[in-house]
């Protein structure tokens, strides 16, 4: 895995990538939540379809959490959809010990709630 940080103004995004040989198979992007102390947002996580279920996503989340512990992070926040298509995504986060903190009904569109998941470090 490789790690890099991108800076844009006062915003810091950290990106960790997973590779197999010379092939990129996944990445995670996260950063500090504006106007908070020691709270971070997990913005994006993705893995190549051919490696799903092989621990790439779990390794990326674990690497992010390790980095945030070193940075004295205390809370990670993730936003996702309540639709059936995102069921596997919610299951993945549940397996990583992220719990539903809040739900905003009909956020994305009628019948598609926003689910906010959190994990305390």
Short mmCIF file of N, CA, C and O in Angstrom, two decimals:
data_model
loop_
_atom_site.label_atom_id
_atom_site.label_comp_id
_atom_site.label_asym_id
_atom_site.label_seq_id
_atom_site.Cartn_x
_atom_site.Cartn_y
_atom_site.Cartn_z
N UNK A 1 0.84 -1.18 0.00
CA UNK A 1 0.00 0.00 0.00
C UNK A 1 0.88 1.24 0.00
O UNK A 1 1.94 1.25 0.59
N UNK A 2 0.38 2.25 -0.64
CA UNK A 2 1.07 3.54 -0.66
C UNK A 2 0.16 4.57 0.00
O UNK A 2 -1.04 4.41 0.04
N UNK A 3 0.74 5.63 0.51
CA UNK A 3 -0.03 6.65 1.19
C UNK A 3 0.40 8.01 0.66
O UNK A 3 1.58 8.25 0.46
N UNK A 4 -0.54 8.89 0.45
CA UNK A 4 -0.22 10.25 0.01
C UNK A 4 -1.22 11.21 0.61
O UNK A 4 -2.30 10.81 1.03
N UNK A 5 -0.86 12.45 0.70
CA UNK A 5 -1.76 13.48 1.20
C UNK A 5 -1.84 14.57 0.15
O UNK A 5 -0.83 14.99 -0.39
N UNK A 6 -3.05 15.02 -0.12
CA UNK A 6 -3.27 16.12 -1.05
C UNK A 6 -3.73 17.33 -0.26
O UNK A 6 -4.56 17.22 0.62
N UNK A 7 -3.19 18.47 -0.57
CA UNK A 7 -3.60 19.68 0.11
C UNK A 7 -4.28 20.61 -0.87
O UNK A 7 -3.80 20.82 -1.97
N UNK A 8 -5.41 21.16 -0.47
CA UNK A 8 -6.17 22.11 -1.29
C UNK A 8 -6.63 23.21 -0.34
O UNK A 8 -7.56 22.99 0.43
N UNK A 9 -5.97 24.32 -0.35
CA UNK A 9 -6.31 25.37 0.61
C UNK A 9 -6.04 24.88 2.02
O UNK A 9 -4.97 24.37 2.31
N UNK A 10 -7.03 24.99 2.88
CA UNK A 10 -6.89 24.53 4.26
C UNK A 10 -7.42 23.11 4.46
O UNK A 10 -7.48 22.63 5.57
N UNK A 11 -7.82 22.46 3.38
CA UNK A 11 -8.41 21.13 3.48
C UNK A 11 -7.35 20.07 3.20
O UNK A 11 -6.62 20.17 2.24
N UNK A 12 -7.30 19.10 4.03
CA UNK A 12 -6.34 18.01 3.89
C UNK A 12 -7.10 16.73 3.55
O UNK A 12 -7.97 16.32 4.30
N UNK A 13 -6.80 16.13 2.44
CA UNK A 13 -7.34 14.82 2.11
C UNK A 13 -6.20 13.83 2.16
O UNK A 13 -5.15 14.07 1.58
N UNK A 14 -6.41 12.73 2.83
CA UNK A 14 -5.42 11.66 2.83
C UNK A 14 -5.96 10.55 1.94
O UNK A 14 -7.17 10.26 1.95
N UNK A 15 -5.10 9.95 1.16
CA UNK A 15 -5.48 8.86 0.28
C UNK A 15 -4.51 7.71 0.50
O UNK A 15 -3.30 7.90 0.48
N UNK A 16 -5.07 6.54 0.74
CA UNK A 16 -4.27 5.33 0.83
C UNK A 16 -4.72 4.44 -0.31
O UNK A 16 -5.92 4.27 -0.54
N UNK A 17 -3.77 3.91 -1.05
CA UNK A 17 -4.10 3.04 -2.17
C UNK A 17 -3.61 1.62 -1.88
O UNK A 17 -2.62 1.42 -1.18
N UNK A 18 -4.35 0.67 -2.42
CA UNK A 18 -3.96 -0.73 -2.33
C UNK A 18 -3.58 -1.18 -3.73
O UNK A 18 -4.28 -0.90 -4.70
N UNK A 19 -2.44 -1.87 -3.81
CA UNK A 19 -2.02 -2.37 -5.12
C UNK A 19 -1.58 -3.82 -5.00
O UNK A 19 -1.22 -4.28 -3.93
N UNK A 20 -1.67 -4.49 -6.10
CA UNK A 20 -1.16 -5.86 -6.23
C UNK A 20 -0.20 -5.83 -7.40
O UNK A 20 -0.62 -5.74 -8.55
N UNK A 21 1.09 -5.85 -7.07
CA UNK A 21 2.07 -5.67 -8.12
C UNK A 21 1.99 -4.26 -8.63
O UNK A 21 2.06 -3.31 -7.85
N UNK A 22 1.78 -4.09 -9.89
CA UNK A 22 1.66 -2.75 -10.47
C UNK A 22 0.21 -2.35 -10.70
O UNK A 22 -0.07 -1.32 -11.32
N UNK A 23 -0.73 -3.15 -10.21
CA UNK A 23 -2.15 -2.91 -10.45
C UNK A 23 -2.81 -2.28 -9.23
O UNK A 23 -2.73 -2.81 -8.12
N UNK A 24 -3.47 -1.14 -9.43
CA UNK A 24 -4.25 -0.50 -8.39
C UNK A 24 -5.53 -1.32 -8.17
O UNK A 24 -6.27 -1.56 -9.12
N UNK A 25 -5.78 -1.74 -6.93
CA UNK A 25 -6.98 -2.55 -6.66
C UNK A 25 -7.93 -1.89 -5.67
O UNK A 25 -9.01 -2.41 -5.42
N UNK A 26 -7.54 -0.74 -5.11
CA UNK A 26 -8.45 -0.05 -4.22
C UNK A 26 -7.85 1.22 -3.67
O UNK A 26 -6.64 1.44 -3.77
N UNK A 27 -8.72 2.05 -3.09
CA UNK A 27 -8.25 3.27 -2.44
C UNK A 27 -9.27 3.71 -1.40
O UNK A 27 -10.43 3.32 -1.44
N UNK A 28 -8.80 4.54 -0.48
CA UNK A 28 -9.66 5.17 0.51
C UNK A 28 -9.23 6.62 0.63
O UNK A 28 -8.04 6.92 0.58
N UNK A 29 -10.20 7.52 0.72
CA UNK A 29 -9.94 8.95 0.84
C UNK A 29 -10.67 9.46 2.07
O UNK A 29 -11.87 9.19 2.25
N UNK A 30 -9.97 10.20 2.92
CA UNK A 30 -10.55 10.69 4.17
C UNK A 30 -9.88 11.98 4.56
O UNK A 30 -8.82 12.35 4.03
N UNK A 31 -10.49 12.69 5.50
CA UNK A 31 -9.89 13.93 5.96
C UNK A 31 -10.63 14.48 7.16
O UNK A 31 -11.68 13.98 7.54
N UNK A 32 -10.05 15.53 7.75
CA UNK A 32 -10.68 16.13 8.93
C UNK A 32 -12.03 16.74 8.58
O UNK A 32 -12.21 17.31 7.51
N UNK A 33 -12.97 16.60 9.49
CA UNK A 33 -14.29 17.20 9.32
C UNK A 33 -14.18 18.68 9.70
O UNK A 33 -13.74 19.00 10.81
N UNK A 34 -14.55 19.58 8.79
CA UNK A 34 -14.44 21.01 9.10
C UNK A 34 -15.19 21.39 10.38
O UNK A 34 -16.24 20.83 10.69
N UNK A 35 -14.62 22.33 11.11
CA UNK A 35 -15.21 22.91 12.32
C UNK A 35 -15.38 21.91 13.46
O UNK A 35 -16.27 22.07 14.30
N UNK A 36 -14.59 20.84 13.47
CA UNK A 36 -14.65 19.87 14.55
C UNK A 36 -13.24 19.67 15.11
O UNK A 36 -12.26 20.07 14.50
N UNK A 37 -13.18 19.03 16.26
CA UNK A 37 -11.89 18.66 16.86
C UNK A 37 -11.75 17.15 16.80
O UNK A 37 -12.57 16.43 17.37
N UNK A 38 -10.72 16.69 16.09
CA UNK A 38 -10.35 15.28 16.06
C UNK A 38 -11.42 14.36 15.47
O UNK A 38 -11.48 13.18 15.79
N UNK A 39 -12.28 14.91 14.61
CA UNK A 39 -13.30 14.14 13.91
C UNK A 39 -12.93 14.12 12.43
O UNK A 39 -12.47 15.11 11.88
N UNK A 40 -13.13 12.96 11.81
CA UNK A 40 -12.73 12.77 10.41
C UNK A 40 -13.88 12.18 9.60
O UNK A 40 -14.69 11.42 10.13
N UNK A 41 -13.90 12.53 8.32
CA UNK A 41 -14.86 11.96 7.38
C UNK A 41 -14.15 10.96 6.49
O UNK A 41 -13.06 11.24 5.99
N UNK A 42 -14.77 9.82 6.31
CA UNK A 42 -14.35 8.87 5.28
C UNK A 42 -15.17 9.25 4.05
O UNK A 42 -16.38 9.09 4.04
N UNK A 43 -14.50 9.82 3.05
CA UNK A 43 -15.21 10.33 1.88
C UNK A 43 -15.50 9.25 0.85
O UNK A 43 -16.61 9.15 0.34
N UNK A 44 -14.48 8.49 0.49
CA UNK A 44 -14.66 7.47 -0.54
C UNK A 44 -13.80 6.25 -0.22
O UNK A 44 -12.69 6.37 0.27
N UNK A 45 -14.34 5.11 -0.54
CA UNK A 45 -13.57 3.86 -0.51
C UNK A 45 -14.05 3.04 -1.69
O UNK A 45 -15.25 2.99 -1.99
N UNK A 46 -13.11 2.43 -2.39
CA UNK A 46 -13.46 1.64 -3.56
C UNK A 46 -12.45 0.52 -3.72
O UNK A 46 -11.27 0.67 -3.37
N UNK A 47 -12.93 -0.59 -4.23
CA UNK A 47 -12.02 -1.69 -4.58
C UNK A 47 -12.47 -2.26 -5.91
O UNK A 47 -13.65 -2.19 -6.28
N UNK A 48 -11.51 -2.81 -6.63
CA UNK A 48 -11.80 -3.41 -7.93
C UNK A 48 -12.73 -4.61 -7.73
O UNK A 48 -12.58 -5.37 -6.77
N UNK A 49 -13.69 -4.81 -8.62
CA UNK A 49 -14.64 -5.92 -8.48
C UNK A 49 -13.96 -7.27 -8.31
O UNK A 49 -14.44 -8.12 -7.55
N UNK A 50 -12.84 -7.48 -8.97
CA UNK A 50 -12.19 -8.79 -8.91
C UNK A 50 -11.53 -9.09 -7.56
O UNK A 50 -11.16 -10.24 -7.30
N UNK A 51 -11.40 -8.09 -6.68
CA UNK A 51 -10.80 -8.35 -5.36
C UNK A 51 -11.80 -8.19 -4.22
O UNK A 51 -11.45 -8.33 -3.05
N UNK A 52 -13.07 -7.94 -4.54
CA UNK A 52 -14.07 -7.79 -3.49
C UNK A 52 -14.18 -9.10 -2.71
O UNK A 52 -14.14 -10.18 -3.27
N UNK A 53 -14.29 -8.96 -1.40
CA UNK A 53 -14.37 -10.13 -0.53
C UNK A 53 -13.02 -10.73 -0.19
O UNK A 53 -12.95 -11.74 0.49
N UNK A 54 -11.93 -10.09 -0.63
CA UNK A 54 -10.59 -10.61 -0.36
C UNK A 54 -9.84 -9.79 0.69
O UNK A 54 -8.64 -9.94 0.86
N UNK A 55 -10.54 -8.89 1.39
CA UNK A 55 -9.93 -8.15 2.49
C UNK A 55 -9.29 -6.83 2.12
O UNK A 55 -8.71 -6.17 2.99
N UNK A 56 -9.39 -6.42 0.86
CA UNK A 56 -8.77 -5.16 0.45
C UNK A 56 -9.45 -3.99 1.16
O UNK A 56 -8.78 -3.12 1.73
N UNK A 57 -10.77 -3.94 1.15
CA UNK A 57 -11.48 -2.86 1.82
C UNK A 57 -11.20 -2.82 3.31
O UNK A 57 -10.96 -1.76 3.88
N UNK A 58 -11.20 -3.98 3.95
CA UNK A 58 -10.91 -4.04 5.39
C UNK A 58 -9.50 -3.55 5.68
O UNK A 58 -9.27 -2.84 6.66
N UNK A 59 -8.55 -3.91 4.81
CA UNK A 59 -7.16 -3.45 5.00
C UNK A 59 -7.07 -1.94 4.85
O UNK A 59 -6.34 -1.28 5.61
N UNK A 60 -7.80 -1.38 3.90
CA UNK A 60 -7.79 0.07 3.71
C UNK A 60 -8.40 0.78 4.91
O UNK A 60 -7.84 1.77 5.40
N UNK A 61 -9.53 0.29 5.42
CA UNK A 61 -10.15 0.92 6.59
C UNK A 61 -9.23 0.80 7.80
O UNK A 61 -9.05 1.76 8.55
N UNK A 62 -8.61 -0.36 7.97
CA UNK A 62 -7.68 -0.54 9.10
C UNK A 62 -6.49 0.40 9.00
O UNK A 62 -6.05 0.97 10.01
N UNK A 63 -5.97 0.60 7.79
CA UNK A 63 -4.85 1.52 7.60
C UNK A 63 -5.27 2.95 7.91
O UNK A 63 -4.53 3.70 8.57
N UNK A 64 -6.46 3.34 7.46
CA UNK A 64 -6.97 4.67 7.76
C UNK A 64 -7.13 4.86 9.27
O UNK A 64 -6.69 5.87 9.83
N UNK A 65 -7.74 3.89 9.92
CA UNK A 65 -7.95 3.99 11.36
C UNK A 65 -6.62 4.08 12.12
O UNK A 65 -6.51 4.83 13.08
N UNK A 66 -5.62 3.33 11.68
CA UNK A 66 -4.31 3.41 12.29
C UNK A 66 -3.72 4.81 12.15
O UNK A 66 -3.15 5.37 13.10
N UNK A 67 -3.84 5.38 10.95
CA UNK A 67 -3.35 6.74 10.71
C UNK A 67 -4.09 7.72 11.61
O UNK A 67 -3.47 8.60 12.22
N UNK A 68 -5.40 7.58 11.73
CA UNK A 68 -6.18 8.52 12.53
C UNK A 68 -5.88 8.37 14.02
O UNK A 68 -5.88 9.36 14.75
N UNK A 69 -5.60 7.18 14.47
CA UNK A 69 -5.19 7.00 15.88
C UNK A 69 -3.87 7.73 16.13
O UNK A 69 -3.71 8.39 17.16
N UNK A 70 -2.93 7.62 15.19
CA UNK A 70 -1.65 8.33 15.34
C UNK A 70 -1.85 9.84 15.34
O UNK A 70 -1.07 10.58 15.94
N UNK A 71 -2.90 10.30 14.69
CA UNK A 71 -3.21 11.74 14.61
C UNK A 71 -4.18 12.16 15.72
O UNK A 71 -4.71 13.25 15.70
N UNK A 72 -4.40 11.27 16.69
CA UNK A 72 -5.30 11.52 17.82
C UNK A 72 -6.75 11.75 17.39
O UNK A 72 -7.49 12.48 18.05
N UNK A 73 -7.14 11.10 16.30
CA UNK A 73 -8.53 11.15 15.88
C UNK A 73 -9.40 10.43 16.91
O UNK A 73 -8.97 9.48 17.55
N UNK A 74 -10.62 10.89 17.07
CA UNK A 74 -11.51 10.26 18.04
C UNK A 74 -12.80 9.74 17.44
O UNK A 74 -13.45 8.88 18.00
N UNK A 75 -13.18 10.25 16.25
CA UNK A 75 -14.45 9.87 15.66
C UNK A 75 -14.33 9.88 14.14
O UNK A 75 -13.77 10.82 13.57
N UNK A 76 -14.87 8.84 13.51
CA UNK A 76 -14.93 8.76 12.04
C UNK A 76 -16.39 8.74 11.64
O UNK A 76 -17.20 8.02 12.23
N UNK A 77 -16.71 9.52 10.62
CA UNK A 77 -18.08 9.61 10.13
C UNK A 77 -18.13 9.17 8.67
O UNK A 77 -17.26 9.52 7.87
N UNK A 78 -19.17 8.40 8.33
CA UNK A 78 -19.38 7.92 6.96
C UNK A 78 -20.84 8.18 6.60
O UNK A 78 -21.73 7.95 7.43
N UNK A 79 -21.08 8.63 5.39
CA UNK A 79 -22.45 8.79 4.90
C UNK A 79 -22.70 7.78 3.81
O UNK A 79 -21.84 7.53 2.96
N UNK A 80 -23.89 7.18 3.82
CA UNK A 80 -24.26 6.22 2.80
C UNK A 80 -25.77 6.26 2.57
O UNK A 80 -26.51 6.92 3.30
N UNK A 81 -26.20 5.52 1.59
CA UNK A 81 -27.61 5.47 1.19
C UNK A 81 -28.31 4.29 1.87
O UNK A 81 -27.70 3.27 2.15
N UNK A 82 -29.61 4.44 2.07
CA UNK A 82 -30.42 3.39 2.66
C UNK A 82 -31.02 2.44 1.62
O UNK A 82 -31.71 1.49 1.97
N UNK A 83 -30.75 2.68 0.33
CA UNK A 83 -31.37 1.84 -0.69
C UNK A 83 -30.80 0.42 -0.64
O UNK A 83 -29.71 0.17 -0.12
N UNK A 84 -31.57 -0.49 -1.22
CA UNK A 84 -31.17 -1.90 -1.24
C UNK A 84 -29.82 -2.10 -1.92
O UNK A 84 -29.03 -2.95 -1.51
N UNK A 85 -29.54 -1.32 -2.94
CA UNK A 85 -28.26 -1.45 -3.65
C UNK A 85 -27.06 -1.21 -2.74
O UNK A 85 -25.97 -1.73 -2.99
N UNK A 86 -27.25 -0.43 -1.69
CA UNK A 86 -26.17 -0.14 -0.75
C UNK A 86 -26.17 -1.09 0.45
O UNK A 86 -25.39 -0.89 1.39
N UNK A 87 -27.00 -2.11 0.44
CA UNK A 87 -27.01 -3.10 1.52
C UNK A 87 -25.65 -3.72 1.77
O UNK A 87 -25.20 -3.80 2.92
N UNK A 88 -24.95 -4.19 0.72
CA UNK A 88 -23.61 -4.75 0.94
C UNK A 88 -22.63 -3.73 1.53
O UNK A 88 -21.79 -4.08 2.36
N UNK A 89 -22.77 -2.48 1.13
CA UNK A 89 -21.90 -1.43 1.67
C UNK A 89 -22.16 -1.26 3.16
O UNK A 89 -21.22 -1.21 3.97
N UNK A 90 -23.42 -1.20 3.55
CA UNK A 90 -23.76 -1.06 4.97
C UNK A 90 -23.30 -2.29 5.75
O UNK A 90 -22.81 -2.16 6.88
N UNK A 91 -23.41 -3.47 5.15
CA UNK A 91 -22.93 -4.69 5.80
C UNK A 91 -21.42 -4.66 6.01
O UNK A 91 -20.92 -5.09 7.05
N UNK A 92 -20.70 -4.13 5.02
CA UNK A 92 -19.25 -3.99 5.15
C UNK A 92 -18.91 -3.09 6.33
O UNK A 92 -18.08 -3.44 7.18
N UNK A 93 -19.55 -1.93 6.40
CA UNK A 93 -19.26 -1.01 7.51
C UNK A 93 -19.64 -1.62 8.85
O UNK A 93 -18.91 -1.45 9.83
N UNK A 94 -20.74 -2.34 8.90
CA UNK A 94 -21.12 -3.00 10.15
C UNK A 94 -20.05 -4.01 10.57
O UNK A 94 -19.72 -4.11 11.76
N UNK A 95 -19.48 -4.72 9.61
CA UNK A 95 -18.42 -5.69 9.94
C UNK A 95 -17.16 -5.00 10.45
O UNK A 95 -16.36 -5.61 11.16
N UNK A 96 -17.00 -3.73 10.11
CA UNK A 96 -15.85 -2.94 10.58
C UNK A 96 -16.19 -2.15 11.84
O UNK A 96 -15.46 -1.27 12.25
N UNK A 97 -17.37 -2.44 12.43
CA UNK A 97 -17.81 -1.84 13.70
C UNK A 97 -18.26 -0.39 13.59
O UNK A 97 -18.15 0.39 14.54
N UNK A 98 -18.78 -0.01 12.43
CA UNK A 98 -19.39 1.31 12.28
C UNK A 98 -20.89 1.14 12.53
O UNK A 98 -21.51 0.22 12.00
N UNK A 99 -21.46 2.02 13.33
CA UNK A 99 -22.87 1.92 13.67
C UNK A 99 -23.67 3.11 13.19
O UNK A 99 -23.12 4.22 13.03
N UNK A 100 -24.96 2.89 12.97
CA UNK A 100 -25.83 3.98 12.53
C UNK A 100 -26.01 4.99 13.65
O UNK A 100 -26.43 4.64 14.75
N UNK A 101 -25.67 6.21 13.35
CA UNK A 101 -25.77 7.31 14.31
C UNK A 101 -27.00 8.15 14.03
O UNK A 101 -27.63 8.67 14.94
N UNK A 102 -27.34 8.32 12.75
CA UNK A 102 -28.48 9.16 12.37
C UNK A 102 -28.99 8.75 11.00
O UNK A 102 -28.29 8.11 10.22
N UNK A 103 -30.22 9.17 10.73
CA UNK A 103 -30.85 8.92 9.44
C UNK A 103 -31.70 10.13 9.08
O UNK A 103 -32.47 10.61 9.91
N UNK A 104 -31.52 10.60 7.86
CA UNK A 104 -32.34 11.69 7.36
C UNK A 104 -33.21 11.11 6.25
O UNK A 104 -32.70 10.69 5.20
N UNK A 105 -34.48 11.04 6.53
CA UNK A 105 -35.42 10.44 5.59
C UNK A 105 -35.52 11.26 4.30
O UNK A 105 -35.49 12.48 4.32
N UNK A 106 -35.63 10.53 3.18
CA UNK A 106 -35.84 11.12 1.86
C UNK A 106 -34.77 12.16 1.50
O UNK A 106 -35.04 13.14 0.80
N UNK A 107 -33.55 11.95 1.95
CA UNK A 107 -32.47 12.93 1.73
C UNK A 107 -32.05 13.00 0.27
O UNK A 107 -32.02 14.06 -0.33
N UNK A 108 -31.68 11.86 -0.30
CA UNK A 108 -31.21 11.84 -1.69
C UNK A 108 -32.37 12.03 -2.67
O UNK A 108 -32.23 12.72 -3.67
N UNK A 109 -33.47 11.38 -2.36
CA UNK A 109 -34.73 11.52 -3.10
C UNK A 109 -35.78 10.81 -2.25
O UNK A 109 -35.44 10.13 -1.27
N UNK A 110 -37.03 10.95 -2.60
CA UNK A 110 -38.09 10.29 -1.84
C UNK A 110 -37.81 8.79 -1.82
O UNK A 110 -37.58 8.17 -2.87
N UNK A 111 -37.77 8.23 -0.62
CA UNK A 111 -37.51 6.81 -0.47
C UNK A 111 -36.04 6.44 -0.36
O UNK A 111 -35.70 5.27 -0.22
N UNK A 112 -35.14 7.42 -0.42
CA UNK A 112 -33.71 7.16 -0.33
C UNK A 112 -33.12 8.01 0.81
O UNK A 112 -32.81 9.18 0.63
N UNK A 113 -33.02 7.36 1.97
CA UNK A 113 -32.53 8.05 3.17
C UNK A 113 -31.01 8.15 3.17
O UNK A 113 -30.31 7.29 2.63
N UNK A 114 -30.53 9.19 3.84
CA UNK A 114 -29.11 9.31 4.15
C UNK A 114 -28.89 8.63 5.49
O UNK A 114 -29.61 8.90 6.46
N UNK A 115 -27.93 7.73 5.56
CA UNK A 115 -27.56 7.09 6.81
C UNK A 115 -26.16 7.57 7.17
O UNK A 115 -25.24 7.53 6.35
N UNK A 116 -26.04 8.06 8.41
CA UNK A 116 -24.74 8.51 8.92
C UNK A 116 -24.25 7.44 9.89
O UNK A 116 -24.93 7.13 10.87
N UNK A 117 -23.09 6.88 9.57
CA UNK A 117 -22.46 5.86 10.40
C UNK A 117 -21.26 6.47 11.11
O UNK A 117 -20.61 7.37 10.57
N UNK A 118 -20.97 6.01 12.31
CA UNK A 118 -19.80 6.50 13.03
C UNK A 118 -19.06 5.36 13.71
O UNK A 118 -19.62 4.29 13.95
N UNK A 119 -17.81 5.64 14.00
CA UNK A 119 -16.99 4.74 14.80
C UNK A 119 -16.09 5.60 15.67
O UNK A 119 -15.46 6.54 15.18
N UNK A 120 -16.07 5.29 16.95
CA UNK A 120 -15.18 5.99 17.88
C UNK A 120 -13.87 5.23 17.97
O UNK A 120 -13.88 4.00 18.06
N UNK A 121 -12.79 5.97 17.94
CA UNK A 121 -11.48 5.34 18.02
C UNK A 121 -10.98 5.28 19.45
O UNK A 121 -11.38 6.02 20.29
#
